[in-house]
Amino acid sequence: MRKKSKLAFKMAVGIVLLGTLICAVSSLIGYHQYKNAIEKQYNTKAYQCAEVALSYVEPGKLREYADLVNAWADGTISKEEIARYREEESYRQTWQRIETLRQAMGANDVFLFALDTETLLSYAGTREGWTPLRYIFDSYTVPEYSYTLGDCGSFNPEYIQELYQIAVTGERSDNYFFSDGDYGYNTAAIAPVLDENGEVFAFAAVEIPMVTLKASLRQYLIYAVLITVTLIVLFILAYVMYLYRHVVRPINRIAQGTGAFVENNNHMSDMLAAIKTNDEIQELAESVIKMEADIGNYIENLTKVTAEKERIGAELDVATNIQKSMLPSIFPAFPDREEVDIYATMNPAKEVGGDFYDFFMVDKRHLAIVMADVSGKGVPAALFMVIGKTLIKDHTQPGKDLGEVFSEVNDLLCESNSEGLFITAFEGVLDLVTGEFRYVNAGHEIPFICKKGGTFEPYKIRAAFVLAGMEGMKYKCGSMQLTPGDKVFQYTDGVTEATNDKEELFGMERLGGVLQRNAGLPPQELLPKVKAEIDGFVGEAPQFDDITMLCLEYKKRMEEEAG
């Protein structure tokens, strides 16, 4: 069995995951904001350093130096002349001041340079290669790698595009220059120097290391994570305790209360009524209390209804047995009579049915058969069936016309028919001596007749109005001649109207077919064949109507007693 996890554990896990996510997001946001702020400060410091460096050189002197390095690069002045400028006291003092500035600002490099515009244009739009510079002043952390007046160097290719924009516009770039590669993690500032015409003729550049920034960022990140985690842990503990007190414990009480309700045979406890959270959990507890009360009432009512149904079921069983006992069910029906063989069955759709059959000796030489169907189902139809069966049998007397029998029975049924029921009925009386078969039909199905050695065929007779349908009806008797070996098959509409799951009826054609295929069988074997055919056709579909059948075989003539 799968182990169930606790609600408190699920909530705690959810809060921990949420807290972890908040911690990570807040730390990353703080980290990036802090990093950007510090980088901006370093970059601003670099630009301030560049502006101070430019202030150490007179503009006219700086222009003179710029023209000198350009002439030296173009080869228009001699080596000795450029060397003379390097040795000037004013040049050396300016360089010394720039060196002092670099050390004070903690910069890697502070340098002033000129740049050939055509050379710069050849590199614009690409970041490949290094741009050649014409140094005016250079103060580097490693003196032996420092450049002096007229020396040519190179420029970081990452800054070429920005350098080009500065040379064209004459304004410093809005971008912050940062690099993190072979030369460490640095920020750079590039400031243009303009002449009286507003054109750029020189640049001041500063590169400041930001090694301490990385350590500061790591320290910040550690502190931020520790503080955030501590706050989240404290919040989680407080919130879990709150959830346990106001959510988990009340829900556990609801679970315990419902469990006790089941274990104690639906006895309600006061555990749920003690839940006072003033929220949806209290509403849930009140709903469960109401549900338990409703279940208790339902079970009480169900117990009464079940007992009543059992009582009614027992009574219906008795009624079923009574109804079965009222119908002839012992076969052979007349073991001492060789003249006839008769067999009948009735399968009710409910516990009791409205169909009925009967057969009895009217006198020594006349055998009566009755097949009838009461409208409706269940107990009312069964009670009306009892009345109809009794009246028909009581009024069938020797020598009495069957039409008169049905006329009298009809009037009596109409007198006590407050429910508006009616009966379709067929009665026939066979003279065992002559073979004359007299019959009357009150709205019932037509019988099938099988002549000796032949097959069953429907015997078309005109049906009169149903019994109990209208008072004062007159019924007429008909007759046919049977010879030994003939059979009469009678049934109710539950046979022909049996329906399968496709809403198809069994019908007269199928009934005639099964009767023809089994015409040579005696009645006790014929009826099960017909019932099996019906069951096979209907399949799993429910039975909606009573299925009643009767078969009479006239086997031999009765010898007339000498009178």
GROMACS .gro file of C-alpha atoms in nm, residues 107-422:
model
  316
  107ALA     CA    1   4.516   5.282  -1.190
  108ASN     CA    2   4.697   5.032  -1.407
  109ASP     CA    3   4.769   5.284  -1.677
  110VAL     CA    4   4.718   5.657  -1.748
  111PHE     CA    5   4.819   5.764  -2.096
  112LEU     CA    6   4.765   6.042  -2.351
  113PHE     CA    7   4.794   5.964  -2.720
  114ALA     CA    8   4.724   6.079  -3.072
  115LEU     CA    9   4.567   5.859  -3.336
  116ASP     CA   10   4.570   5.876  -3.710
  117THR     CA   11   4.208   5.905  -3.825
  118GLU     CA   12   4.265   5.713  -4.146
  119THR     CA   13   4.419   5.428  -3.952
  120LEU     CA   14   4.126   5.436  -3.712
  121LEU     CA   15   3.876   5.425  -4.001
  122SER     CA   16   4.044   5.116  -4.139
  123TYR     CA   17   3.964   4.938  -3.814
  124ALA     CA   18   3.614   5.085  -3.755
  125GLY     CA   19   3.336   4.829  -3.764
  126THR     CA   20   3.563   4.541  -3.667
  127ARG     CA   21   3.708   4.410  -3.346
  128GLU     CA   22   3.993   4.220  -3.502
  129GLY     CA   23   4.355   4.326  -3.459
  130TRP     CA   24   4.501   4.612  -3.253
  131THR     CA   25   4.484   4.979  -3.338
  132PRO     CA   26   4.832   5.154  -3.342
  133LEU     CA   27   4.860   5.447  -3.103
  134ARG     CA   28   5.108   5.740  -3.100
  135TYR     CA   29   5.190   5.795  -2.734
  136ILE     CA   30   5.238   6.139  -2.582
  137PHE     CA   31   5.250   6.036  -2.213
  138ASP     CA   32   5.224   5.689  -2.061
  139SER     CA   33   5.232   5.593  -1.695
  140TYR     CA   34   5.213   5.215  -1.653
  141THR     CA   35   5.241   5.000  -1.341
  142VAL     CA   36   5.544   4.827  -1.489
  143PRO     CA   37   5.788   5.109  -1.583
  144GLU     CA   38   5.990   4.904  -1.829
  145TYR     CA   39   5.677   4.853  -2.035
  146SER     CA   40   5.581   5.221  -2.032
  147TYR     CA   41   5.589   5.421  -2.357
  148THR     CA   42   5.729   5.773  -2.402
  149LEU     CA   43   5.680   6.059  -2.646
  150GLY     CA   44   5.655   5.933  -3.005
  151ASP     CA   45   5.642   5.561  -2.924
  152CYS     CA   46   5.380   5.359  -3.107
  153GLY     CA   47   5.169   5.106  -2.926
  154SER     CA   48   4.841   4.929  -2.972
  155PHE     CA   49   4.485   4.963  -2.842
  156ASN     CA   50   4.249   4.695  -2.704
  157PRO     CA   51   4.033   4.576  -2.999
  158GLU     CA   52   3.725   4.565  -2.773
  159TYR     CA   53   3.728   4.948  -2.762
  160ILE     CA   54   3.783   5.020  -3.133
  161GLN     CA   55   3.420   5.093  -3.221
  162GLU     CA   56   3.374   5.322  -2.919
  163LEU     CA   57   3.704   5.497  -2.998
  164TYR     CA   58   3.584   5.561  -3.351
  165GLN     CA   59   3.256   5.711  -3.224
  166ILE     CA   60   3.452   5.941  -2.988
  167ALA     CA   61   3.680   6.056  -3.272
  168VAL     CA   62   3.382   6.132  -3.498
  169THR     CA   63   3.146   6.294  -3.245
  170GLY     CA   64   3.399   6.451  -3.011
  171GLU     CA   65   3.203   6.329  -2.711
  172ARG     CA   66   3.280   6.056  -2.461
  173SER     CA   67   3.091   5.730  -2.501
  174ASP     CA   68   2.784   5.655  -2.291
  175ASN     CA   69   2.909   5.300  -2.257
  176TYR     CA   70   3.116   5.182  -1.966
  177PHE     CA   71   3.432   5.014  -2.085
  178PHE     CA   72   3.501   4.690  -1.906
  179SER     CA   73   3.725   4.398  -1.987
  180ASP     CA   74   3.784   4.070  -1.809
  181GLY     CA   75   4.057   3.877  -1.986
  182ASP     CA   76   4.430   3.829  -1.990
  183TYR     CA   77   4.486   4.170  -1.830
  184GLY     CA   78   4.242   4.112  -1.548
  185TYR     CA   79   3.909   4.266  -1.461
  186ASN     CA   80   3.939   4.636  -1.554
  187THR     CA   81   3.737   4.942  -1.645
  188ALA     CA   82   3.861   5.202  -1.890
  189ALA     CA   83   3.782   5.566  -1.963
  190ILE     CA   84   3.856   5.739  -2.294
  191ALA     CA   85   3.820   6.119  -2.304
  192PRO     CA   86   3.866   6.321  -2.629
  193VAL     CA   87   4.071   6.643  -2.655
  194LEU     CA   88   3.928   6.905  -2.895
  195ASP     CA   89   4.105   7.192  -3.073
  196GLU     CA   90   3.963   7.542  -3.131
  197ASN     CA   91   3.767   7.406  -3.429
  198GLY     CA   92   3.603   7.137  -3.220
  199GLU     CA   93   3.796   6.854  -3.383
  200VAL     CA   94   3.955   6.570  -3.189
  201PHE     CA   95   4.336   6.573  -3.202
  202ALA     CA   96   4.426   6.367  -2.893
  203PHE     CA   97   4.286   6.135  -2.626
  204ALA     CA   98   4.333   6.068  -2.258
  205ALA     CA   99   4.280   5.708  -2.142
  206VAL     CA  100   4.277   5.551  -1.797
  207GLU     CA  101   4.252   5.185  -1.699
  208ILE     CA  102   4.164   5.102  -1.339
  209PRO     CA  103   4.167   4.745  -1.203
  210MET     CA  104   3.859   4.616  -1.025
  211VAL     CA  105   4.007   4.316  -0.849
  212THR     CA  106   3.865   4.429  -0.517
  213LEU     CA  107   3.522   4.447  -0.679
  214LYS     CA  108   3.512   4.073  -0.736
  215ALA     CA  109   3.598   4.002  -0.377
  216SER     CA  110   3.344   4.259  -0.265
  217LEU     CA  111   3.078   4.103  -0.486
  218ARG     CA  112   3.151   3.755  -0.351
  219GLN     CA  113   3.132   3.888   0.002
  220TYR     CA  114   2.809   4.070  -0.077
  221LEU     CA  115   2.659   3.759  -0.232
  222ILE     CA  116   2.753   3.547   0.070
  223TYR     CA  117   2.607   3.799   0.314
  224ALA     CA  118   2.294   3.844   0.105
  225VAL     CA  119   2.235   3.468   0.081
  226LEU     CA  120   2.300   3.412   0.452
  227ILE     CA  121   2.070   3.694   0.559
  228THR     CA  122   1.797   3.593   0.311
  229VAL     CA  123   1.818   3.226   0.409
  230THR     CA  124   1.805   3.315   0.777
  231LEU     CA  125   1.499   3.534   0.729
  232ILE     CA  126   1.327   3.273   0.512
  233VAL     CA  127   1.401   2.994   0.760
  234LEU     CA  128   1.258   3.203   1.044
  235PHE     CA  129   0.955   3.286   0.831
  236ILE     CA  130   0.909   2.923   0.735
  237LEU     CA  131   0.921   2.810   1.096
  238ALA     CA  132   0.671   3.076   1.202
  239TYR     CA  133   0.445   3.010   0.906
  240VAL     CA  134   0.456   2.631   0.945
  241MET     CA  135   0.357   2.671   1.310
  242TYR     CA  136   0.074   2.900   1.202
  243LEU     CA  137  -0.038   2.656   0.933
  244TYR     CA  138  -0.023   2.365   1.174
  245ARG     CA  139  -0.232   2.546   1.433
  246HIS     CA  140  -0.487   2.704   1.199
  247VAL     CA  141  -0.495   2.465   0.901
  248VAL     CA  142  -0.336   2.125   0.958
  249ARG     CA  143  -0.466   2.058   1.310
  250PRO     CA  144  -0.827   2.157   1.223
  251ILE     CA  145  -0.814   1.939   0.912
  252ASN     CA  146  -0.677   1.651   1.120
  253ARG     CA  147  -0.969   1.701   1.358
  254ILE     CA  148  -1.209   1.684   1.066
  255ALA     CA  149  -1.044   1.361   0.950
  256GLN     CA  150  -1.055   1.215   1.303
  257GLY     CA  151  -1.417   1.323   1.346
  258THR     CA  152  -1.528   1.162   1.021
  259GLY     CA  153  -1.330   0.848   1.106
  260ALA     CA  154  -1.495   0.829   1.448
  261PHE     CA  155  -1.833   0.878   1.280
  262VAL     CA  156  -1.770   0.569   1.069
  263GLU     CA  157  -1.615   0.359   1.345
  264ASN     CA  158  -1.884   0.441   1.602
  265ASN     CA  159  -2.176   0.336   1.382
  266ASN     CA  160  -2.257   0.689   1.264
  267HIS     CA  161  -2.251   0.837   1.613
  268MET     CA  162  -2.170   1.210   1.591
  269SER     CA  163  -1.901   1.354   1.820
  270ASP     CA  164  -1.837   1.709   1.942
  271MET     CA  165  -1.490   1.717   1.784
  272LEU     CA  166  -1.599   1.903   1.470
  273ALA     CA  167  -1.810   2.155   1.658
  274ALA     CA  168  -1.496   2.266   1.848
  275ILE     CA  169  -1.329   2.393   1.530
  276LYS     CA  170  -1.353   2.776   1.535
  277THR     CA  171  -1.116   2.914   1.271
  278ASN     CA  172  -1.359   3.167   1.120
  279ASP     CA  173  -1.261   3.068   0.767
  280GLU     CA  174  -1.330   2.805   0.502
  281ILE     CA  175  -1.203   2.526   0.730
  282GLN     CA  176  -1.475   2.605   0.982
  283GLU     CA  177  -1.726   2.607   0.696
  284LEU     CA  178  -1.591   2.266   0.591
  285ALA     CA  179  -1.631   2.134   0.947
  286GLU     CA  180  -1.989   2.267   0.964
  287SER     CA  181  -2.061   2.108   0.625
  288VAL     CA  182  -1.924   1.775   0.749
  289ILE     CA  183  -2.144   1.803   1.061
  290LYS     CA  184  -2.447   1.861   0.841
  291MET     CA  185  -2.341   1.577   0.613
  292GLU     CA  186  -2.309   1.340   0.911
  293ALA     CA  187  -2.655   1.440   1.028
  294ASP     CA  188  -2.796   1.389   0.679
  295ILE     CA  189  -2.622   1.052   0.652
  296GLY     CA  190  -2.767   0.949   0.987
  297ASN     CA  191  -3.117   1.048   0.875
  298TYR     CA  192  -3.064   0.880   0.540
  299ILE     CA  193  -2.945   0.557   0.698
  300GLU     CA  194  -3.240   0.562   0.937
  301ASN     CA  195  -3.482   0.617   0.650
  302LEU     CA  196  -3.297   0.361   0.439
  303THR     CA  197  -3.330   0.107   0.717
  304LYS     CA  198  -3.703   0.165   0.728
  305VAL     CA  199  -3.733   0.156   0.349
  306THR     CA  200  -3.521  -0.160   0.331
  307ALA     CA  201  -3.734  -0.328   0.593
  308GLU     CA  202  -4.045  -0.220   0.404
  309LYS     CA  203  -3.899  -0.347   0.077
  310GLU     CA  204  -3.812  -0.676   0.240
  311ARG     CA  205  -4.167  -0.701   0.372
  312ILE     CA  206  -4.309  -0.616   0.029
  313GLY     CA  207  -4.062  -0.856  -0.134
  314ALA     CA  208  -4.172  -1.132   0.100
  315GLU     CA  209  -4.534  -1.054   0.023
  316LEU     CA  210  -4.458  -1.049  -0.349
  317ASP     CA  211  -4.292  -1.389  -0.315
  318VAL     CA  212  -4.609  -1.515  -0.152
  319ALA     CA  213  -4.814  -1.351  -0.427
  320THR     CA  214  -4.593  -1.511  -0.691
  321ASN     CA  215  -4.639  -1.853  -0.536
  322ILE     CA  216  -5.013  -1.794  -0.505
  323GLN     CA  217  -5.035  -1.691  -0.870
  324LYS     CA  218  -4.833  -1.993  -0.978
  325SER     CA  219  -5.054  -2.217  -0.770
  326MET     CA  220  -5.363  -2.068  -0.940
  327LEU     CA  221  -5.231  -2.166  -1.282
  328PRO     CA  222  -5.229  -2.535  -1.373
  329SER     CA  223  -4.869  -2.644  -1.340
  330ILE     CA  224  -4.876  -3.021  -1.302
  331PHE     CA  225  -4.802  -3.209  -1.622
  332PRO     CA  226  -4.919  -3.426  -1.775
  333ALA     CA  227  -5.239  -3.243  -1.690
  334PHE     CA  228  -5.476  -3.534  -1.749
  335PRO     CA  229  -5.271  -3.850  -1.713
  336ASP     CA  230  -5.585  -4.068  -1.729
  337ARG     CA  231  -5.702  -3.914  -2.056
  338GLU     CA  232  -5.544  -4.047  -2.375
  339GLU     CA  233  -5.742  -3.814  -2.600
  340VAL     CA  234  -5.542  -3.498  -2.538
  341ASP     CA  235  -5.199  -3.371  -2.438
  342ILE     CA  236  -5.161  -3.016  -2.311
  343TYR     CA  237  -4.872  -2.806  -2.184
  344ALA     CA  238  -4.848  -2.437  -2.083
  345THR     CA  239  -4.591  -2.193  -1.937
  346MET     CA  240  -4.600  -1.838  -1.801
  347ASN     CA  241  -4.287  -1.619  -1.744
  348PRO     CA  242  -4.387  -1.291  -1.576
  349ALA     CA  243  -4.192  -0.970  -1.646
  350LYS     CA  244  -4.220  -0.875  -1.276
  351GLU     CA  245  -4.273  -1.071  -0.957
  352VAL     CA  246  -4.635  -1.122  -1.053
  353GLY     CA  247  -4.784  -1.097  -1.397
  354GLY     CA  248  -5.105  -1.004  -1.574
  355ASP     CA  249  -5.105  -1.297  -1.818
  356PHE     CA  250  -5.288  -1.615  -1.732
  357TYR     CA  251  -5.381  -1.943  -1.889
  358ASP     CA  252  -5.618  -2.214  -1.778
  359PHE     CA  253  -5.746  -2.549  -1.890
  360PHE     CA  254  -6.013  -2.763  -1.729
  361MET     CA  255  -6.274  -3.027  -1.810
  362VAL     CA  256  -6.615  -2.865  -1.853
  363ASP     CA  257  -6.767  -3.209  -1.839
  364LYS     CA  258  -6.651  -3.557  -1.925
  365ARG     CA  259  -6.622  -3.491  -2.300
  366HIS     CA  260  -6.542  -3.118  -2.322
  367LEU     CA  261  -6.201  -2.964  -2.249
  368ALA     CA  262  -6.172  -2.585  -2.215
  369ILE     CA  263  -5.853  -2.381  -2.265
  370VAL     CA  264  -5.815  -2.013  -2.178
  371MET     CA  265  -5.538  -1.768  -2.271
  372ALA     CA  266  -5.562  -1.405  -2.151
  373ASP     CA  267  -5.356  -1.091  -2.100
  374VAL     CA  268  -5.444  -0.812  -1.855
  375SER     CA  269  -5.335  -0.460  -1.946
  376GLY     CA  270  -5.061  -0.327  -1.716
  377LYS     CA  271  -4.807  -0.507  -1.503
  378GLY     CA  272  -4.745  -0.602  -1.144
  379VAL     CA  273  -4.985  -0.645  -0.856
  380PRO     CA  274  -5.290  -0.457  -1.000
  381ALA     CA  275  -5.278  -0.664  -1.318
  382ALA     CA  276  -5.232  -0.984  -1.115
  383LEU     CA  277  -5.538  -0.909  -0.898
  384PHE     CA  278  -5.747  -0.829  -1.203
  385MET     CA  279  -5.619  -1.150  -1.360
  386VAL     CA  280  -5.746  -1.350  -1.064
  387ILE     CA  281  -6.089  -1.195  -1.102
  388GLY     CA  282  -6.099  -1.255  -1.477
  389LYS     CA  283  -5.975  -1.612  -1.453
  390THR     CA  284  -6.225  -1.697  -1.183
  391LEU     CA  285  -6.520  -1.541  -1.370
  392ILE     CA  286  -6.436  -1.712  -1.699
  393LYS     CA  287  -6.402  -2.053  -1.535
  394ASP     CA  288  -6.717  -2.010  -1.327
  395HIS     CA  289  -6.930  -1.907  -1.628
  396THR     CA  290  -6.802  -2.180  -1.860
  397GLN     CA  291  -7.077  -2.439  -1.818
  398PRO     CA  292  -7.168  -2.748  -2.020
  399GLY     CA  293  -7.372  -2.655  -2.324
  400LYS     CA  294  -7.335  -2.281  -2.265
  401ASP     CA  295  -7.242  -2.067  -2.565
  402LEU     CA  296  -6.892  -1.921  -2.529
  403GLY     CA  297  -7.007  -1.586  -2.667
  404GLU     CA  298  -7.260  -1.565  -2.387
  405VAL     CA  299  -6.987  -1.656  -2.135
  406PHE     CA  300  -6.768  -1.363  -2.246
  407SER     CA  301  -7.066  -1.125  -2.258
  408GLU     CA  302  -7.155  -1.201  -1.896
  409VAL     CA  303  -6.792  -1.187  -1.779
  410ASN     CA  304  -6.743  -0.854  -1.958
  411ASP     CA  305  -7.036  -0.693  -1.777
  412LEU     CA  306  -6.917  -0.820  -1.438
  413LEU     CA  307  -6.561  -0.692  -1.498
  414CYS     CA  308  -6.686  -0.351  -1.603
  415GLU     CA  309  -6.874  -0.316  -1.272
  416SER     CA  310  -6.556  -0.346  -1.061
  417ASN     CA  311  -6.301  -0.187  -1.291
  418SER     CA  312  -6.212   0.136  -1.107
  419GLU     CA  313  -5.852   0.126  -1.239
  420GLY     CA  314  -5.959   0.117  -1.605
  421LEU     CA  315  -5.790  -0.217  -1.679
  422PHE     CA  316  -5.898  -0.452  -1.957
   0.00000   0.00000   0.00000
